[in-house]
């Protein structure tokens, strides 16, 4: 009896989450998969639930856990989820901790490889395409965003695109406070130092520690943001 009580107590947060979790599972997944409750949500704030969720592996109870309190120094505020019509794919176990938010645009696609972990305060905005390969680990306060939410007007005529895919390599570990912007591609088996900012292909060999210690650089000239004409088309 004591073991049973301890087991029930260890899953107490799952019981609190059963209504929202059931709604999301049966809203998106086939009945034979939804009945297994593979997605468990803790304290979710569901702003929009359009688009698709797909699980591309053997379905198991609680394989995707979103919003659970993992780091006591951050608010135990669960997770915010909005999907304007895009696609979310899980290829295995996925954990996104407390005080996080996921926003997917109407044509956005995000793929979580097996064993994805973000401990707390992940801000993920996917309006183009984001791929996390297997065994990706994020520390606290991570921003991943594949769009600028505006475009820049070129002095010579036309505009920049304002969005681009992101691909995060397998076995990547990111320290606290990293920012991953559009066009980022990382090699497999790398560690990224605290506060690293990425916005392009990382030219480093596998098994490297990569940091972002560099002087301020002028990255482009002849462009500016025209607030009267900066809407992006995806």
Short mmCIF file of C-alpha atoms in Angstrom, two decimals:
data_model
loop_
_atom_site.label_atom_id
_atom_site.label_comp_id
_atom_site.label_asym_id
_atom_site.label_seq_id
_atom_site.Cartn_x
_atom_site.Cartn_y
_atom_site.Cartn_z
CA UNK A 1 0.00 0.00 0.00
CA UNK A 2 2.85 2.37 0.85
CA UNK A 3 4.43 1.90 -2.59
CA UNK A 4 1.09 2.57 -4.27
CA UNK A 5 0.62 5.80 -2.29
CA UNK A 6 4.13 6.98 -3.17
CA UNK A 7 3.53 6.21 -6.84
CA UNK A 8 0.25 8.13 -6.84
CA UNK A 9 1.93 11.07 -5.04
CA UNK A 10 4.77 11.15 -7.58
CA UNK A 11 2.19 11.61 -10.36
CA UNK A 12 0.05 14.19 -8.52
CA UNK A 13 0.86 16.93 -11.06
CA UNK A 14 -0.27 14.62 -13.88
CA UNK A 15 -3.71 14.34 -12.25
CA UNK A 16 -3.97 18.12 -12.07
CA UNK A 17 -3.16 18.30 -15.78
CA UNK A 18 -5.58 15.63 -16.99
CA UNK A 19 -8.28 17.92 -18.40
CA UNK A 20 -6.01 20.10 -20.55
CA UNK A 21 -3.84 17.14 -21.50
CA UNK A 22 -6.86 15.12 -22.55
CA UNK A 23 -8.18 17.99 -24.62
CA UNK A 24 -4.90 18.44 -26.53
CA UNK A 25 -4.32 14.71 -27.04
CA UNK A 26 -7.81 14.03 -28.38
CA UNK A 27 -7.85 17.30 -30.35
CA UNK A 28 -4.73 16.42 -32.34
CA UNK A 29 -3.99 12.70 -32.21
CA UNK A 30 -5.75 9.57 -33.48
CA UNK A 31 -7.88 7.96 -30.77
CA UNK A 32 -5.58 4.94 -30.46
CA UNK A 33 -2.70 7.28 -29.63
CA UNK A 34 -4.61 9.91 -27.68
CA UNK A 35 -5.95 7.33 -25.22
CA UNK A 36 -2.36 6.71 -24.09
CA UNK A 37 -1.93 10.39 -23.09
CA UNK A 38 1.53 10.85 -24.64
CA UNK A 39 1.35 14.66 -24.15
CA UNK A 40 1.06 15.96 -20.58
CA UNK A 41 0.59 19.68 -20.00
CA UNK A 42 1.11 21.42 -16.67
CA UNK A 43 -0.49 24.83 -16.08
CA UNK A 44 -0.93 25.48 -19.80
CA UNK A 45 -2.26 28.70 -21.28
CA UNK A 46 -3.67 27.69 -24.66
CA UNK A 47 -4.04 30.77 -26.84
CA UNK A 48 -4.75 29.05 -30.16
CA UNK A 49 -4.97 25.39 -31.13
CA UNK A 50 -4.98 25.22 -34.91
CA UNK A 51 -2.65 23.28 -37.18
CA UNK A 52 -1.35 19.77 -36.48
CA UNK A 53 0.58 17.79 -33.89
CA UNK A 54 2.25 14.56 -34.98
CA UNK A 55 4.18 11.90 -33.09
CA UNK A 56 6.61 10.07 -35.36
CA UNK A 57 7.64 7.21 -33.06
CA UNK A 58 6.17 4.63 -30.73
CA UNK A 59 3.57 6.39 -28.57
CA UNK A 60 4.01 6.13 -24.81
CA UNK A 61 2.33 7.74 -21.82
CA UNK A 62 3.91 11.06 -20.81
CA UNK A 63 6.64 11.03 -23.44
CA UNK A 64 6.04 14.75 -24.04
CA UNK A 65 5.92 16.83 -20.84
CA UNK A 66 5.37 20.56 -21.18
CA UNK A 67 5.35 23.23 -18.48
CA UNK A 68 6.41 21.22 -15.43
CA UNK A 69 8.41 23.00 -12.74
CA UNK A 70 12.07 22.04 -13.20
CA UNK A 71 13.95 25.10 -11.91
CA UNK A 72 12.81 26.68 -8.64
CA UNK A 73 14.46 30.05 -9.38
CA UNK A 74 11.91 30.75 -12.12
CA UNK A 75 8.12 31.16 -11.83
CA UNK A 76 6.11 27.94 -11.66
CA UNK A 77 3.91 29.36 -14.40
CA UNK A 78 3.57 26.38 -16.75
CA UNK A 79 3.67 26.97 -20.49
CA UNK A 80 2.02 29.17 -23.12
CA UNK A 81 1.14 27.49 -26.41
CA UNK A 82 -0.28 29.05 -29.56
CA UNK A 83 -0.53 27.41 -32.96
CA UNK A 84 -1.86 29.56 -35.78
CA UNK A 85 -1.97 26.64 -38.21
CA UNK A 86 1.51 25.15 -38.38
CA UNK A 87 2.82 21.69 -37.59
CA UNK A 88 4.52 20.37 -34.43
CA UNK A 89 6.32 17.02 -34.71
CA UNK A 90 7.69 14.94 -31.84
CA UNK A 91 10.16 12.17 -32.71
CA UNK A 92 10.56 10.89 -29.16
CA UNK A 93 10.79 12.12 -25.58
CA UNK A 94 10.45 15.87 -25.15
CA UNK A 95 10.57 18.00 -21.99
CA UNK A 96 9.98 21.75 -21.91
CA UNK A 97 10.10 23.17 -18.39
CA UNK A 98 8.31 25.94 -16.52
CA UNK A 99 7.87 29.56 -17.59
CA UNK A 100 8.14 28.69 -21.30
CA UNK A 101 6.22 29.65 -24.44
CA UNK A 102 5.82 28.10 -27.89
CA UNK A 103 4.34 30.03 -30.82
CA UNK A 104 3.89 28.42 -34.25
CA UNK A 105 2.82 30.44 -37.30
CA UNK A 106 0.27 29.30 -39.87
CA UNK A 107 2.99 27.84 -42.13
CA UNK A 108 5.57 27.10 -39.44
CA UNK A 109 7.01 23.62 -38.86
CA UNK A 110 8.93 22.61 -35.73
CA UNK A 111 10.44 19.14 -35.31
CA UNK A 112 11.63 17.97 -31.90
CA UNK A 113 14.13 15.12 -32.14
CA UNK A 114 14.22 12.39 -29.50
CA UNK A 115 15.34 13.40 -26.02
CA UNK A 116 14.83 17.17 -26.36
CA UNK A 117 15.13 18.97 -23.02
CA UNK A 118 14.73 22.65 -22.18
CA UNK A 119 14.87 23.16 -18.44
CA UNK A 120 13.11 26.52 -18.05
CA UNK A 121 12.12 29.73 -19.82
CA UNK A 122 12.29 28.65 -23.43
CA UNK A 123 10.89 31.17 -25.92
CA UNK A 124 10.30 29.34 -29.21
CA UNK A 125 8.78 31.18 -32.19
CA UNK A 126 8.46 29.11 -35.37
CA UNK A 127 7.07 30.83 -38.45
CA UNK A 128 9.33 29.18 -41.03
CA UNK A 129 11.01 25.87 -40.07
CA UNK A 130 12.95 24.75 -36.98
CA UNK A 131 14.58 21.32 -36.64
CA UNK A 132 16.06 20.05 -33.39
CA UNK A 133 17.94 16.81 -33.95
CA UNK A 134 18.22 14.19 -31.19
CA UNK A 135 19.66 14.86 -27.72
CA UNK A 136 19.43 18.65 -27.71
CA UNK A 137 19.65 20.28 -24.26
CA UNK A 138 18.95 23.94 -23.48
CA UNK A 139 19.79 25.71 -20.24
CA UNK A 140 17.77 28.58 -18.77
CA UNK A 141 16.49 31.58 -20.73
CA UNK A 142 16.80 30.36 -24.31
CA UNK A 143 15.34 32.22 -27.29
CA UNK A 144 14.83 30.37 -30.59
CA UNK A 145 13.18 32.45 -33.31
CA UNK A 146 13.25 31.95 -37.08
CA UNK A 147 11.65 35.27 -38.03
CA UNK A 148 12.21 38.98 -37.46
CA UNK A 149 8.44 39.60 -37.55
CA UNK A 150 9.22 42.39 -39.99
CA UNK A 151 11.21 42.89 -43.16
CA UNK A 152 13.78 45.51 -44.12
CA UNK A 153 13.55 47.69 -47.20
CA UNK A 154 16.62 47.72 -49.45
CA UNK A 155 17.89 51.10 -50.55
CA UNK A 156 18.50 49.61 -53.98
CA UNK A 157 14.91 48.35 -54.19
CA UNK A 158 12.99 45.37 -52.85
CA UNK A 159 13.12 43.79 -49.40
CA UNK A 160 14.94 41.19 -47.39
CA UNK A 161 13.09 37.96 -46.62
CA UNK A 162 12.83 38.46 -42.87
CA UNK A 163 12.70 34.74 -41.99
CA UNK A 164 14.77 31.58 -42.59
CA UNK A 165 15.01 27.97 -41.30
CA UNK A 166 16.99 26.88 -38.24
CA UNK A 167 18.69 23.50 -37.84
CA UNK A 168 20.17 22.47 -34.47
CA UNK A 169 22.58 19.54 -34.60
CA UNK A 170 22.42 16.32 -32.61
CA UNK A 171 23.96 16.22 -29.14
CA UNK A 172 24.08 20.01 -28.84
CA UNK A 173 24.17 21.54 -25.37
CA UNK A 174 23.41 25.24 -24.91
CA UNK A 175 24.28 27.18 -21.77
CA UNK A 176 22.04 29.77 -20.14
CA UNK A 177 20.85 32.80 -22.05
CA UNK A 178 21.59 31.67 -25.61
CA UNK A 179 19.79 33.28 -28.54
CA UNK A 180 19.28 31.33 -31.77
CA UNK A 181 18.12 33.41 -34.70
CA UNK A 182 17.09 32.74 -38.29
CA UNK A 183 19.59 30.99 -40.61
CA UNK A 184 21.31 29.21 -37.70
CA UNK A 185 22.84 25.81 -38.48
CA UNK A 186 24.96 24.02 -35.91
CA UNK A 187 27.20 20.96 -36.24
CA UNK A 188 26.56 17.82 -34.18
CA UNK A 189 28.23 17.19 -30.82
CA UNK A 190 28.92 20.77 -29.77
CA UNK A 191 28.62 22.85 -26.58
CA UNK A 192 27.60 26.52 -26.76
CA UNK A 193 28.71 28.89 -24.01
CA UNK A 194 26.39 30.99 -21.88
CA UNK A 195 25.04 34.01 -23.72
CA UNK A 196 26.02 32.84 -27.20
CA UNK A 197 24.10 34.47 -30.06
CA UNK A 198 23.82 32.53 -33.32
CA UNK A 199 22.45 33.83 -36.62
CA UNK A 200 24.07 31.76 -39.36
CA UNK A 201 25.92 28.56 -40.12
CA UNK A 202 28.39 27.73 -37.36
CA UNK A 203 31.73 26.93 -39.00
CA UNK A 204 33.18 24.70 -36.30
CA UNK A 205 34.22 21.04 -36.21
CA UNK A 206 32.21 18.55 -34.21
CA UNK A 207 33.15 18.18 -30.54
CA UNK A 208 33.82 21.91 -30.18
CA UNK A 209 32.95 24.41 -27.46
CA UNK A 210 31.60 27.49 -29.24
CA UNK A 211 31.33 30.96 -27.70
CA UNK A 212 30.22 34.38 -28.82
CA UNK A 213 33.01 36.72 -27.75
CA UNK A 214 33.53 39.21 -30.56
CA UNK A 215 33.51 42.96 -31.19
CA UNK A 216 30.45 44.75 -32.52
CA UNK A 217 30.23 44.32 -36.29
CA UNK A 218 28.39 46.08 -39.11
CA UNK A 219 26.52 43.20 -40.74
CA UNK A 220 24.81 45.02 -43.61
CA UNK A 221 24.49 48.45 -45.13
CA UNK A 222 21.91 50.06 -47.36
CA UNK A 223 18.85 48.74 -45.51
CA UNK A 224 16.44 50.11 -42.95
CA UNK A 225 13.11 49.24 -41.38
CA UNK A 226 10.20 51.07 -43.01
CA UNK A 227 7.47 50.74 -40.39
CA UNK A 228 4.81 51.64 -42.97
CA UNK A 229 5.85 48.75 -45.23
CA UNK A 230 7.42 45.91 -43.28
CA UNK A 231 4.90 43.06 -43.33
CA UNK A 232 6.42 39.62 -43.97
CA UNK A 233 4.89 37.12 -46.39
CA UNK A 234 5.56 33.49 -45.42
#
